[in-house]
Amino acid sequence: MMLTTLLLVALSATQVVDEARTGPDSPAGLSPESLTAPPLMTSPEACPPEAEARYNEGFDALIRGKDSEASEAFAEVLSVCPQHPYASELGRLTRARLKPGAKLAQAAVYENTERRSGGAVASLTVVQTLHGATQGLLLCAIAECRDQNYVAASMLGAGAGVTSALLLSQGGITSGQAAVINSGTVWGFWFGIASMLAFDLEDDDALGAVIVGGASFTGVGVLLANLVNPTAGQVSMANSGGLWAGVVTALFLATSESDNTKSFFAAELAATSAGIIGFAVLSRSLPVSRGRMLLIDAGGIVGGLLGASTMYTFAGGNDGDNGDAILISAGVGALGGLALTAYLTRNFDAPRLPQVMLTPTLMGREGAGMALAGQF
């Protein structure tokens, strides 16, 4: 009897609660599967669909860090729908992020954040040891040393290279600083050899051009490492600019019927110099990582091979004219591969920061509240 009474009371209470929840002034019962995010507070007058679509485009641009596109989108939304509840605030946010102070803060966070590392010291030591040994051999060749003296000269030069590397890296050195010094050494030898061929130098003058080129450009690298303090990505961009300018120029010059070695290497000197300087200046306003530059270089290689192989497949390689066409196709393919890879990797170095947004919402029964949304 007692158990029956308790069951009747429980069923009655349940029925009262269900009726209270499903009454005319109450929302229908909700299951966990039917729950959705609380709706955003709507404006007094609904905006046209095109304004909402443009607002979504602006919001997407904002979270991707494209502040200029986002600012334009929010301005267009407000011109069509001035009462939009969020476009004005987000537009103010994007304009603030576009101010010079914000750009400087962003640069301080994302750019030139390399730290001193042992790997940078090791790379500098290895390259400069080889540099010193090479300089010792060249000096010994000028002095017309005996055969056994070449070994001693190379050992002395290697020792000088190690000593100079350790002195330069006292207190630590970043990978960008090591890269610019080592790049100066490599480019110095290239310019020395190219100058020797462009100006038809012989004997001691030819060796002297290589020695001066390696030493002087290494000194330029040391100055840049201390005065400019570039990142590894900036050095990679400058190196790639000089490398591809020289390669593409060589491919196009190879189609000429002229066999003038002086003109060829003079043009190579001009092309590589322009490529290095131009991309070094560009790297100051277009930060890029070493990883992205390696991908772009790989795209240039693939593009050049694809251009050459495609022309060879359709035109054949036996005729001299077809050979010139293959070289031109390789150069054009390399340029196309570089451009395409640079575009495809445009977001490769995008900062991965949490994007957080606080918006008003409707919660519960006619209750106002705030919702926190973000991308982490």
C-alpha atoms as a printed R data frame, in Angstrom:
    type eleno elety resid chain resno       x      y       z
1   ATOM     1    CA   MET     A     1   0.000  0.000   0.000
2   ATOM     2    CA   MET     A     2   2.787  2.371   0.913
3   ATOM     3    CA   LEU     A     3   4.656  1.544  -2.325
4   ATOM     4    CA   THR     A     4   1.550  2.211  -4.430
5   ATOM     5    CA   THR     A     5   1.033  5.605  -2.757
6   ATOM     6    CA   LEU     A     6   4.652  6.623  -3.447
7   ATOM     7    CA   LEU     A     7   4.351  5.669  -7.141
8   ATOM     8    CA   LEU     A     8   1.149  7.712  -7.519
9   ATOM     9    CA   VAL     A     9   2.782 10.769  -5.921
10  ATOM    10    CA   ALA     A    10   5.842 10.484  -8.180
11  ATOM    11    CA   LEU     A    11   3.777 10.167 -11.332
12  ATOM    12    CA   SER     A    12   1.619 13.134 -10.346
13  ATOM    13    CA   ALA     A    13   4.664 15.330  -9.707
14  ATOM    14    CA   THR     A    14   6.147 14.367 -13.032
15  ATOM    15    CA   GLN     A    15   2.927 15.226 -14.831
16  ATOM    16    CA   VAL     A    16   2.786 18.647 -13.128
17  ATOM    17    CA   VAL     A    17   6.362 19.442 -14.130
18  ATOM    18    CA   ASP     A    18   5.770 18.369 -17.745
19  ATOM    19    CA   GLU     A    19   2.620 20.494 -17.958
20  ATOM    20    CA   ALA     A    20   4.468 23.472 -16.536
21  ATOM    21    CA   ARG     A    21   7.234 23.076 -19.104
22  ATOM    22    CA   THR     A    22   4.877 22.611 -22.061
23  ATOM    23    CA   GLY     A    23   2.450 25.330 -21.230
24  ATOM    24    CA   PRO     A    24   1.608 28.201 -23.575
25  ATOM    25    CA   ASP     A    25   4.240 30.487 -22.051
26  ATOM    26    CA   SER     A    26   7.039 27.945 -21.866
27  ATOM    27    CA   PRO     A    27   9.378 26.478 -24.502
28  ATOM    28    CA   ALA     A    28   9.007 22.882 -25.597
29  ATOM    29    CA   GLY     A    29  11.081 20.190 -23.905
30  ATOM    30    CA   LEU     A    30  14.628 19.908 -25.238
31  ATOM    31    CA   SER     A    31  16.715 16.803 -25.663
32  ATOM    32    CA   PRO     A    32  20.503 16.901 -25.497
33  ATOM    33    CA   GLU     A    33  20.603 16.043 -29.207
34  ATOM    34    CA   SER     A    34  18.531 19.128 -30.151
35  ATOM    35    CA   LEU     A    35  20.616 21.683 -28.248
36  ATOM    36    CA   THR     A    36  22.325 24.292 -30.413
37  ATOM    37    CA   ALA     A    37  24.487 27.326 -29.793
38  ATOM    38    CA   PRO     A    38  22.534 30.313 -28.438
39  ATOM    39    CA   PRO     A    39  21.510 32.693 -31.222
40  ATOM    40    CA   LEU     A    40  23.228 36.037 -31.652
41  ATOM    41    CA   MET     A    41  21.297 39.168 -30.773
42  ATOM    42    CA   THR     A    42  19.686 40.419 -33.941
43  ATOM    43    CA   SER     A    43  19.580 44.054 -34.963
44  ATOM    44    CA   PRO     A    44  16.282 45.968 -34.919
45  ATOM    45    CA   GLU     A    45  16.222 45.867 -38.722
46  ATOM    46    CA   ALA     A    46  17.536 42.793 -40.491
47  ATOM    47    CA   CYS     A    47  20.408 43.359 -42.903
48  ATOM    48    CA   PRO     A    48  20.152 42.151 -46.526
49  ATOM    49    CA   PRO     A    49  21.729 38.776 -47.322
50  ATOM    50    CA   GLU     A    50  24.553 40.332 -49.338
51  ATOM    51    CA   ALA     A    51  25.605 42.384 -46.305
52  ATOM    52    CA   GLU     A    52  25.701 39.285 -44.124
53  ATOM    53    CA   ALA     A    53  27.713 37.432 -46.766
54  ATOM    54    CA   ARG     A    54  30.196 40.296 -46.971
55  ATOM    55    CA   TYR     A    55  30.379 40.401 -43.168
56  ATOM    56    CA   ASN     A    56  31.302 36.709 -43.101
57  ATOM    57    CA   GLU     A    57  34.020 37.331 -45.679
58  ATOM    58    CA   GLY     A    58  35.401 40.143 -43.546
59  ATOM    59    CA   PHE     A    59  35.341 37.996 -40.436
60  ATOM    60    CA   ASP     A    60  37.211 35.200 -42.227
61  ATOM    61    CA   ALA     A    61  39.808 37.702 -43.454
62  ATOM    62    CA   LEU     A    62  40.186 39.055 -39.917
63  ATOM    63    CA   ILE     A    63  40.941 35.685 -38.341
64  ATOM    64    CA   ARG     A    64  43.460 34.941 -41.135
65  ATOM    65    CA   GLY     A    65  45.314 38.170 -40.376
66  ATOM    66    CA   LYS     A    66  44.357 39.949 -43.607
67  ATOM    67    CA   ASP     A    67  43.418 43.212 -41.928
68  ATOM    68    CA   SER     A    68  43.182 45.315 -45.095
69  ATOM    69    CA   GLU     A    69  40.643 42.981 -46.699
70  ATOM    70    CA   ALA     A    70  38.696 42.741 -43.456
71  ATOM    71    CA   SER     A    71  38.553 46.520 -43.066
72  ATOM    72    CA   GLU     A    72  37.216 46.952 -46.607
73  ATOM    73    CA   ALA     A    73  34.603 44.254 -46.055
74  ATOM    74    CA   PHE     A    74  33.305 45.762 -42.811
75  ATOM    75    CA   ALA     A    75  33.171 49.217 -44.395
76  ATOM    76    CA   GLU     A    76  31.026 47.849 -47.228
77  ATOM    77    CA   VAL     A    77  28.745 46.113 -44.727
78  ATOM    78    CA   LEU     A    78  28.200 49.371 -42.816
79  ATOM    79    CA   SER     A    79  27.504 51.280 -46.027
80  ATOM    80    CA   VAL     A    80  24.698 48.846 -46.849
81  ATOM    81    CA   CYS     A    81  23.523 48.114 -43.314
82  ATOM    82    CA   PRO     A    82  24.598 50.825 -40.817
83  ATOM    83    CA   GLN     A    83  22.702 49.129 -37.975
84  ATOM    84    CA   HIS     A    84  24.727 45.912 -38.198
85  ATOM    85    CA   PRO     A    85  25.496 44.961 -34.570
86  ATOM    86    CA   TYR     A    86  29.117 43.850 -35.003
87  ATOM    87    CA   ALA     A    87  30.580 45.303 -38.202
88  ATOM    88    CA   SER     A    88  31.372 48.674 -36.620
89  ATOM    89    CA   GLU     A    89  33.322 47.194 -33.712
90  ATOM    90    CA   LEU     A    90  35.222 44.737 -35.868
91  ATOM    91    CA   GLY     A    91  35.964 47.504 -38.354
92  ATOM    92    CA   ARG     A    92  37.409 49.592 -35.525
93  ATOM    93    CA   LEU     A    93  39.525 46.601 -34.482
94  ATOM    94    CA   THR     A    94  40.949 46.089 -37.968
95  ATOM    95    CA   ARG     A    95  41.744 49.795 -38.329
96  ATOM    96    CA   ALA     A    96  43.601 49.684 -35.028
97  ATOM    97    CA   ARG     A    97  45.603 46.684 -36.183
98  ATOM    98    CA   LEU     A    98  46.530 48.521 -39.374
99  ATOM    99    CA   LYS     A    99  48.072 51.484 -37.554
100 ATOM   100    CA   PRO     A   100  51.878 51.805 -37.577
101 ATOM   101    CA   GLY     A   101  52.119 51.087 -33.858
102 ATOM   102    CA   ALA     A   102  50.354 47.775 -34.281
103 ATOM   103    CA   LYS     A   103  52.594 46.855 -37.197
104 ATOM   104    CA   LEU     A   104  55.672 47.612 -35.115
105 ATOM   105    CA   ALA     A   105  54.359 45.470 -32.301
106 ATOM   106    CA   GLN     A   106  53.654 42.650 -34.711
107 ATOM   107    CA   ALA     A   107  57.120 42.957 -36.171
108 ATOM   108    CA   ALA     A   108  58.624 42.803 -32.693
109 ATOM   109    CA   VAL     A   109  56.768 39.573 -32.026
110 ATOM   110    CA   TYR     A   110  57.102 37.744 -35.324
111 ATOM   111    CA   GLU     A   111  60.266 39.061 -36.898
112 ATOM   112    CA   ASN     A   112  63.873 38.686 -35.958
113 ATOM   113    CA   THR     A   113  63.100 36.361 -33.054
114 ATOM   114    CA   GLU     A   114  66.098 34.112 -33.685
115 ATOM   115    CA   ARG     A   115  68.178 33.228 -30.698
116 ATOM   116    CA   ARG     A   116  71.841 32.467 -30.409
117 ATOM   117    CA   SER     A   117  72.492 28.780 -30.856
118 ATOM   118    CA   GLY     A   118  75.306 26.280 -30.872
119 ATOM   119    CA   GLY     A   119  74.262 25.101 -34.313
120 ATOM   120    CA   ALA     A   120  74.955 28.550 -35.743
121 ATOM   121    CA   VAL     A   121  78.426 28.532 -34.173
122 ATOM   122    CA   ALA     A   122  79.079 25.070 -35.608
123 ATOM   123    CA   SER     A   123  78.014 26.020 -39.143
124 ATOM   124    CA   LEU     A   124  80.125 29.158 -39.039
125 ATOM   125    CA   THR     A   125  83.134 27.204 -37.793
126 ATOM   126    CA   VAL     A   126  82.856 24.509 -40.482
127 ATOM   127    CA   VAL     A   127  82.499 26.913 -43.406
128 ATOM   128    CA   GLN     A   128  85.200 29.282 -42.218
129 ATOM   129    CA   THR     A   129  87.587 26.392 -41.606
130 ATOM   130    CA   LEU     A   130  87.148 25.341 -45.235
131 ATOM   131    CA   HIS     A   131  87.480 28.980 -46.257
132 ATOM   132    CA   GLY     A   132  90.768 29.324 -44.406
133 ATOM   133    CA   ALA     A   133  92.155 26.098 -45.851
134 ATOM   134    CA   THR     A   134  91.245 27.209 -49.382
135 ATOM   135    CA   GLN     A   135  92.844 30.593 -48.890
136 ATOM   136    CA   GLY     A   136  96.012 28.892 -47.642
137 ATOM   137    CA   LEU     A   137  96.219 26.728 -50.753
138 ATOM   138    CA   LEU     A   138  95.658 29.705 -53.071
139 ATOM   139    CA   LEU     A   139  98.296 31.794 -51.317
140 ATOM   140    CA   CYS     A   140 100.713 28.910 -51.497
141 ATOM   141    CA   ALA     A   141 100.022 28.584 -55.226
142 ATOM   142    CA   ILE     A   142 100.872 32.243 -55.728
143 ATOM   143    CA   ALA     A   143 104.066 31.823 -53.691
144 ATOM   144    CA   GLU     A   144 104.931 28.701 -55.722
145 ATOM   145    CA   CYS     A   145 105.351 26.528 -52.673
146 ATOM   146    CA   ARG     A   146 106.828 23.064 -52.764
147 ATOM   147    CA   ASP     A   147 104.467 20.126 -52.714
148 ATOM   148    CA   GLN     A   148 104.880 19.406 -48.998
149 ATOM   149    CA   ASN     A   149 104.268 23.033 -48.122
150 ATOM   150    CA   TYR     A   150 100.732 22.936 -49.501
151 ATOM   151    CA   VAL     A   151  99.670 20.737 -46.590
152 ATOM   152    CA   ALA     A   152 101.211 23.118 -44.072
153 ATOM   153    CA   ALA     A   153  99.604 26.127 -45.765
154 ATOM   154    CA   SER     A   154  96.176 24.513 -45.761
155 ATOM   155    CA   MET     A   155  96.537 23.564 -42.078
156 ATOM   156    CA   LEU     A   156  97.570 27.090 -41.156
157 ATOM   157    CA   GLY     A   157  94.681 28.512 -43.144
158 ATOM   158    CA   ALA     A   158  92.227 26.122 -41.504
159 ATOM   159    CA   GLY     A   159  93.523 27.140 -38.093
160 ATOM   160    CA   ALA     A   160  93.065 30.790 -38.973
161 ATOM   161    CA   GLY     A   161  89.518 30.035 -40.112
162 ATOM   162    CA   VAL     A   162  88.651 28.272 -36.866
163 ATOM   163    CA   THR     A   163  90.143 31.097 -34.818
164 ATOM   164    CA   SER     A   164  88.248 33.771 -36.741
165 ATOM   165    CA   ALA     A   165  84.970 31.830 -36.392
166 ATOM   166    CA   LEU     A   166  85.398 31.470 -32.640
167 ATOM   167    CA   LEU     A   167  86.242 35.157 -32.283
168 ATOM   168    CA   LEU     A   168  83.216 36.194 -34.338
169 ATOM   169    CA   SER     A   169  80.882 33.957 -32.316
170 ATOM   170    CA   GLN     A   170  81.999 35.106 -28.881
171 ATOM   171    CA   GLY     A   171  78.894 35.685 -26.802
172 ATOM   172    CA   GLY     A   172  76.810 33.614 -29.224
173 ATOM   173    CA   ILE     A   173  75.559 34.066 -32.753
174 ATOM   174    CA   THR     A   174  72.206 33.545 -34.464
175 ATOM   175    CA   SER     A   175  71.587 31.311 -37.444
176 ATOM   176    CA   GLY     A   176  70.897 34.386 -39.576
177 ATOM   177    CA   GLN     A   177  74.227 35.964 -38.664
178 ATOM   178    CA   ALA     A   178  76.098 32.735 -39.382
179 ATOM   179    CA   ALA     A   179  74.227 32.347 -42.677
180 ATOM   180    CA   VAL     A   180  75.057 35.837 -43.925
181 ATOM   181    CA   ILE     A   181  78.771 35.397 -43.138
182 ATOM   182    CA   ASN     A   182  78.937 31.973 -44.765
183 ATOM   183    CA   SER     A   183  76.932 33.196 -47.753
184 ATOM   184    CA   GLY     A   184  79.344 36.070 -48.151
185 ATOM   185    CA   THR     A   185  82.210 33.581 -48.314
186 ATOM   186    CA   VAL     A   186  80.531 31.416 -50.967
187 ATOM   187    CA   TRP     A   187  79.397 34.339 -53.082
188 ATOM   188    CA   GLY     A   188  82.856 35.882 -52.741
189 ATOM   189    CA   PHE     A   189  84.475 32.866 -54.348
190 ATOM   190    CA   TRP     A   190  81.838 32.862 -57.087
191 ATOM   191    CA   PHE     A   191  82.397 36.521 -57.868
192 ATOM   192    CA   GLY     A   192  86.160 35.975 -57.808
193 ATOM   193    CA   ILE     A   193  85.954 33.131 -60.331
194 ATOM   194    CA   ALA     A   194  83.402 34.958 -62.499
195 ATOM   195    CA   SER     A   195  85.568 38.106 -62.476
196 ATOM   196    CA   MET     A   196  88.592 36.034 -63.466
197 ATOM   197    CA   LEU     A   197  86.699 34.735 -66.507
198 ATOM   198    CA   ALA     A   198  84.916 37.987 -67.337
199 ATOM   199    CA   PHE     A   199  88.124 40.028 -67.357
200 ATOM   200    CA   ASP     A   200  90.307 37.233 -68.766
201 ATOM   201    CA   LEU     A   201  92.724 37.246 -65.826
202 ATOM   202    CA   GLU     A   202  95.586 34.762 -65.799
203 ATOM   203    CA   ASP     A   203  98.137 33.248 -63.442
204 ATOM   204    CA   ASP     A   204  98.615 35.182 -60.212
205 ATOM   205    CA   ASP     A   205  96.009 37.778 -61.144
206 ATOM   206    CA   ALA     A   206  93.382 35.060 -61.488
207 ATOM   207    CA   LEU     A   207  94.291 33.507 -58.141
208 ATOM   208    CA   GLY     A   208  94.403 36.944 -56.544
209 ATOM   209    CA   ALA     A   209  90.868 37.696 -57.774
210 ATOM   210    CA   VAL     A   210  89.569 34.545 -56.109
211 ATOM   211    CA   ILE     A   211  91.429 35.287 -52.871
212 ATOM   212    CA   VAL     A   212  90.225 38.883 -52.725
213 ATOM   213    CA   GLY     A   213  86.672 37.866 -53.607
214 ATOM   214    CA   GLY     A   214  86.419 35.282 -50.824
215 ATOM   215    CA   ALA     A   215  88.015 37.492 -48.178
216 ATOM   216    CA   SER     A   216  86.244 40.740 -49.090
217 ATOM   217    CA   PHE     A   217  82.759 39.266 -49.328
218 ATOM   218    CA   THR     A   218  83.298 37.456 -46.030
219 ATOM   219    CA   GLY     A   219  84.073 40.848 -44.528
220 ATOM   220    CA   VAL     A   220  80.860 42.232 -46.019
221 ATOM   221    CA   GLY     A   221  78.980 39.352 -44.410
222 ATOM   222    CA   VAL     A   222  80.530 40.154 -41.035
223 ATOM   223    CA   LEU     A   223  79.434 43.787 -41.336
224 ATOM   224    CA   LEU     A   224  75.889 42.800 -42.274
225 ATOM   225    CA   ALA     A   225  75.723 40.313 -39.408
226 ATOM   226    CA   ASN     A   226  76.567 43.035 -36.898
227 ATOM   227    CA   LEU     A   227  74.807 46.033 -38.430
228 ATOM   228    CA   VAL     A   228  71.669 44.517 -39.971
229 ATOM   229    CA   ASN     A   229  71.348 41.284 -37.962
230 ATOM   230    CA   PRO     A   230  69.315 39.470 -40.645
231 ATOM   231    CA   THR     A   231  67.269 36.353 -40.094
232 ATOM   232    CA   ALA     A   232  68.024 33.049 -41.766
233 ATOM   233    CA   GLY     A   233  64.953 33.509 -43.943
234 ATOM   234    CA   GLN     A   234  66.131 36.891 -45.196
235 ATOM   235    CA   VAL     A   235  69.540 35.488 -46.069
236 ATOM   236    CA   SER     A   236  67.879 32.559 -47.854
237 ATOM   237    CA   MET     A   237  65.725 34.948 -49.894
238 ATOM   238    CA   ALA     A   238  68.763 36.979 -50.971
239 ATOM   239    CA   ASN     A   239  70.683 33.807 -51.849
240 ATOM   240    CA   SER     A   240  67.759 32.438 -53.853
241 ATOM   241    CA   GLY     A   241  67.427 35.726 -55.710
242 ATOM   242    CA   GLY     A   242  71.058 35.635 -56.792
243 ATOM   243    CA   LEU     A   243  70.996 31.922 -57.570
244 ATOM   244    CA   TRP     A   244  67.888 31.923 -59.755
245 ATOM   245    CA   ALA     A   245  68.822 35.157 -61.482
246 ATOM   246    CA   GLY     A   246  72.110 33.561 -62.480
247 ATOM   247    CA   VAL     A   247  70.550 30.237 -63.512
248 ATOM   248    CA   VAL     A   248  67.777 31.732 -65.647
249 ATOM   249    CA   THR     A   249  70.179 34.202 -67.256
250 ATOM   250    CA   ALA     A   250  72.575 31.363 -68.071
251 ATOM   251    CA   LEU     A   251  69.769 29.341 -69.673
252 ATOM   252    CA   PHE     A   252  68.718 32.237 -71.867
253 ATOM   253    CA   LEU     A   253  72.287 33.210 -72.770
254 ATOM   254    CA   ALA     A   254  73.046 29.618 -73.755
255 ATOM   255    CA   THR     A   255  70.629 29.988 -76.671
256 ATOM   256    CA   SER     A   256  72.818 32.701 -78.179
257 ATOM   257    CA   GLU     A   257  75.193 31.770 -80.987
258 ATOM   258    CA   SER     A   258  77.926 33.874 -79.437
259 ATOM   259    CA   ASP     A   259  80.771 31.987 -77.735
260 ATOM   260    CA   ASN     A   260  82.173 35.040 -75.994
261 ATOM   261    CA   THR     A   261  83.081 33.846 -72.493
262 ATOM   262    CA   LYS     A   262  83.786 37.360 -71.263
263 ATOM   263    CA   SER     A   263  80.314 38.606 -72.164
264 ATOM   264    CA   PHE     A   264  78.683 35.512 -70.673
265 ATOM   265    CA   PHE     A   265  80.314 35.866 -67.258
266 ATOM   266    CA   ALA     A   266  79.941 39.641 -67.269
267 ATOM   267    CA   ALA     A   267  76.203 39.151 -67.727
268 ATOM   268    CA   GLU     A   268  76.232 36.520 -64.988
269 ATOM   269    CA   LEU     A   269  77.979 38.927 -62.627
270 ATOM   270    CA   ALA     A   270  75.357 41.586 -63.308
271 ATOM   271    CA   ALA     A   271  72.425 39.166 -62.990
272 ATOM   272    CA   THR     A   272  73.533 37.586 -59.715
273 ATOM   273    CA   SER     A   273  74.395 40.975 -58.220
274 ATOM   274    CA   ALA     A   274  70.969 42.349 -59.136
275 ATOM   275    CA   GLY     A   275  69.252 39.239 -57.780
276 ATOM   276    CA   ILE     A   276  71.068 39.327 -54.445
277 ATOM   277    CA   ILE     A   277  70.602 43.050 -53.882
278 ATOM   278    CA   GLY     A   278  67.004 43.134 -55.070
279 ATOM   279    CA   PHE     A   279  65.810 40.223 -52.964
280 ATOM   280    CA   ALA     A   280  67.839 41.379 -49.964
281 ATOM   281    CA   VAL     A   281  65.945 44.680 -50.057
282 ATOM   282    CA   LEU     A   282  62.644 42.840 -50.605
283 ATOM   283    CA   SER     A   283  63.290 40.592 -47.594
284 ATOM   284    CA   ARG     A   284  63.240 43.619 -45.291
285 ATOM   285    CA   SER     A   285  59.573 44.300 -46.066
286 ATOM   286    CA   LEU     A   286  58.475 40.721 -46.838
287 ATOM   287    CA   PRO     A   287  59.550 38.442 -43.977
288 ATOM   288    CA   VAL     A   288  60.008 34.836 -45.008
289 ATOM   289    CA   SER     A   289  61.311 31.712 -43.309
290 ATOM   290    CA   ARG     A   290  64.092 29.467 -44.519
291 ATOM   291    CA   GLY     A   291  61.614 26.596 -44.834
292 ATOM   292    CA   ARG     A   292  59.383 28.529 -47.200
293 ATOM   293    CA   MET     A   293  62.344 29.579 -49.334
294 ATOM   294    CA   LEU     A   294  63.421 25.951 -49.629
295 ATOM   295    CA   LEU     A   295  59.938 25.075 -50.862
296 ATOM   296    CA   ILE     A   296  60.046 27.917 -53.389
297 ATOM   297    CA   ASP     A   297  63.470 26.765 -54.598
298 ATOM   298    CA   ALA     A   298  62.099 23.245 -54.977
299 ATOM   299    CA   GLY     A   299  59.233 24.659 -57.023
300 ATOM   300    CA   GLY     A   300  61.718 26.368 -59.321
301 ATOM   301    CA   ILE     A   301  63.627 23.132 -59.829
302 ATOM   302    CA   VAL     A   302  60.464 21.165 -60.578
303 ATOM   303    CA   GLY     A   303  59.211 23.902 -62.905
304 ATOM   304    CA   GLY     A   304  62.465 23.986 -64.840
305 ATOM   305    CA   LEU     A   305  62.573 20.210 -65.231
306 ATOM   306    CA   LEU     A   306  58.909 20.122 -66.237
307 ATOM   307    CA   GLY     A   307  59.404 22.855 -68.846
308 ATOM   308    CA   ALA     A   308  62.473 21.184 -70.328
309 ATOM   309    CA   SER     A   309  60.969 17.688 -70.375
310 ATOM   310    CA   THR     A   310  57.709 18.919 -71.883
311 ATOM   311    CA   MET     A   311  59.478 20.687 -74.743
312 ATOM   312    CA   TYR     A   312  61.790 17.717 -75.291
313 ATOM   313    CA   THR     A   313  58.792 15.367 -75.463
314 ATOM   314    CA   PHE     A   314  56.934 17.392 -78.068
315 ATOM   315    CA   ALA     A   315  59.841 18.848 -80.053
316 ATOM   316    CA   GLY     A   316  62.661 16.354 -79.660
317 ATOM   317    CA   GLY     A   317  66.259 17.143 -78.776
318 ATOM   318    CA   ASN     A   318  68.276 16.292 -81.882
319 ATOM   319    CA   ASP     A   319  67.939 19.574 -83.757
320 ATOM   320    CA   GLY     A   320  69.862 22.627 -82.548
321 ATOM   321    CA   ASP     A   321  66.784 24.826 -82.734
322 ATOM   322    CA   ASN     A   322  64.929 22.403 -80.536
323 ATOM   323    CA   GLY     A   323  67.802 22.534 -78.086
324 ATOM   324    CA   ASP     A   324  67.393 26.284 -77.781
325 ATOM   325    CA   ALA     A   325  63.657 25.820 -77.290
326 ATOM   326    CA   ILE     A   326  64.328 23.326 -74.506
327 ATOM   327    CA   LEU     A   327  66.616 25.789 -72.734
328 ATOM   328    CA   ILE     A   328  64.070 28.587 -73.016
329 ATOM   329    CA   SER     A   329  61.306 26.283 -71.794
330 ATOM   330    CA   ALA     A   330  63.446 25.307 -68.831
331 ATOM   331    CA   GLY     A   331  63.981 28.965 -67.920
332 ATOM   332    CA   VAL     A   332  60.319 29.850 -68.314
333 ATOM   333    CA   GLY     A   333  59.307 26.747 -66.369
334 ATOM   334    CA   ALA     A   334  61.683 27.655 -63.542
335 ATOM   335    CA   LEU     A   335  60.240 31.170 -63.312
336 ATOM   336    CA   GLY     A   336  56.701 29.778 -63.403
337 ATOM   337    CA   GLY     A   337  57.505 27.200 -60.729
338 ATOM   338    CA   LEU     A   338  59.009 29.856 -58.478
339 ATOM   339    CA   ALA     A   339  56.009 32.159 -58.879
340 ATOM   340    CA   LEU     A   340  53.443 29.395 -58.405
341 ATOM   341    CA   THR     A   341  55.143 27.971 -55.315
342 ATOM   342    CA   ALA     A   342  55.516 31.434 -53.818
343 ATOM   343    CA   TYR     A   343  51.766 31.953 -54.253
344 ATOM   344    CA   LEU     A   344  50.787 28.530 -52.915
345 ATOM   345    CA   THR     A   345  52.958 29.001 -49.813
346 ATOM   346    CA   ARG     A   346  51.770 32.551 -49.137
347 ATOM   347    CA   ASN     A   347  50.288 31.472 -45.770
348 ATOM   348    CA   PHE     A   348  53.173 29.160 -44.861
349 ATOM   349    CA   ASP     A   349  54.632 31.639 -42.365
350 ATOM   350    CA   ALA     A   350  51.284 32.980 -41.081
351 ATOM   351    CA   PRO     A   351  51.318 33.409 -37.293
352 ATOM   352    CA   ARG     A   352  49.339 30.799 -35.405
353 ATOM   353    CA   LEU     A   353  47.761 32.960 -32.705
354 ATOM   354    CA   PRO     A   354  44.515 32.330 -30.830
355 ATOM   355    CA   GLN     A   355  41.726 34.439 -32.298
356 ATOM   356    CA   VAL     A   356  39.166 35.257 -29.628
357 ATOM   357    CA   MET     A   357  35.918 37.167 -29.971
358 ATOM   358    CA   LEU     A   358  33.361 38.221 -27.341
359 ATOM   359    CA   THR     A   359  29.794 38.639 -28.622
360 ATOM   360    CA   PRO     A   360  26.398 39.301 -27.008
361 ATOM   361    CA   THR     A   361  23.918 36.441 -27.073
362 ATOM   362    CA   LEU     A   362  20.426 35.484 -25.967
363 ATOM   363    CA   MET     A   363  20.545 32.932 -23.170
364 ATOM   364    CA   GLY     A   364  17.755 31.096 -21.410
365 ATOM   365    CA   ARG     A   365  14.345 32.736 -21.418
366 ATOM   366    CA   GLU     A   366  14.820 36.230 -22.883
367 ATOM   367    CA   GLY     A   367  18.051 36.583 -20.910
368 ATOM   368    CA   ALA     A   368  21.016 38.584 -22.208
369 ATOM   369    CA   GLY     A   369  24.536 37.258 -21.900
370 ATOM   370    CA   MET     A   370  27.946 37.067 -23.503
371 ATOM   371    CA   ALA     A   371  29.507 34.272 -25.560
372 ATOM   372    CA   LEU     A   372  33.234 33.707 -26.003
373 ATOM   373    CA   ALA     A   373  34.241 32.224 -29.360
374 ATOM   374    CA   GLY     A   374  37.741 31.582 -30.531
375 ATOM   375    CA   GLN     A   375  40.133 29.672 -32.729
376 ATOM   376    CA   PHE     A   376  42.992 28.061 -30.839
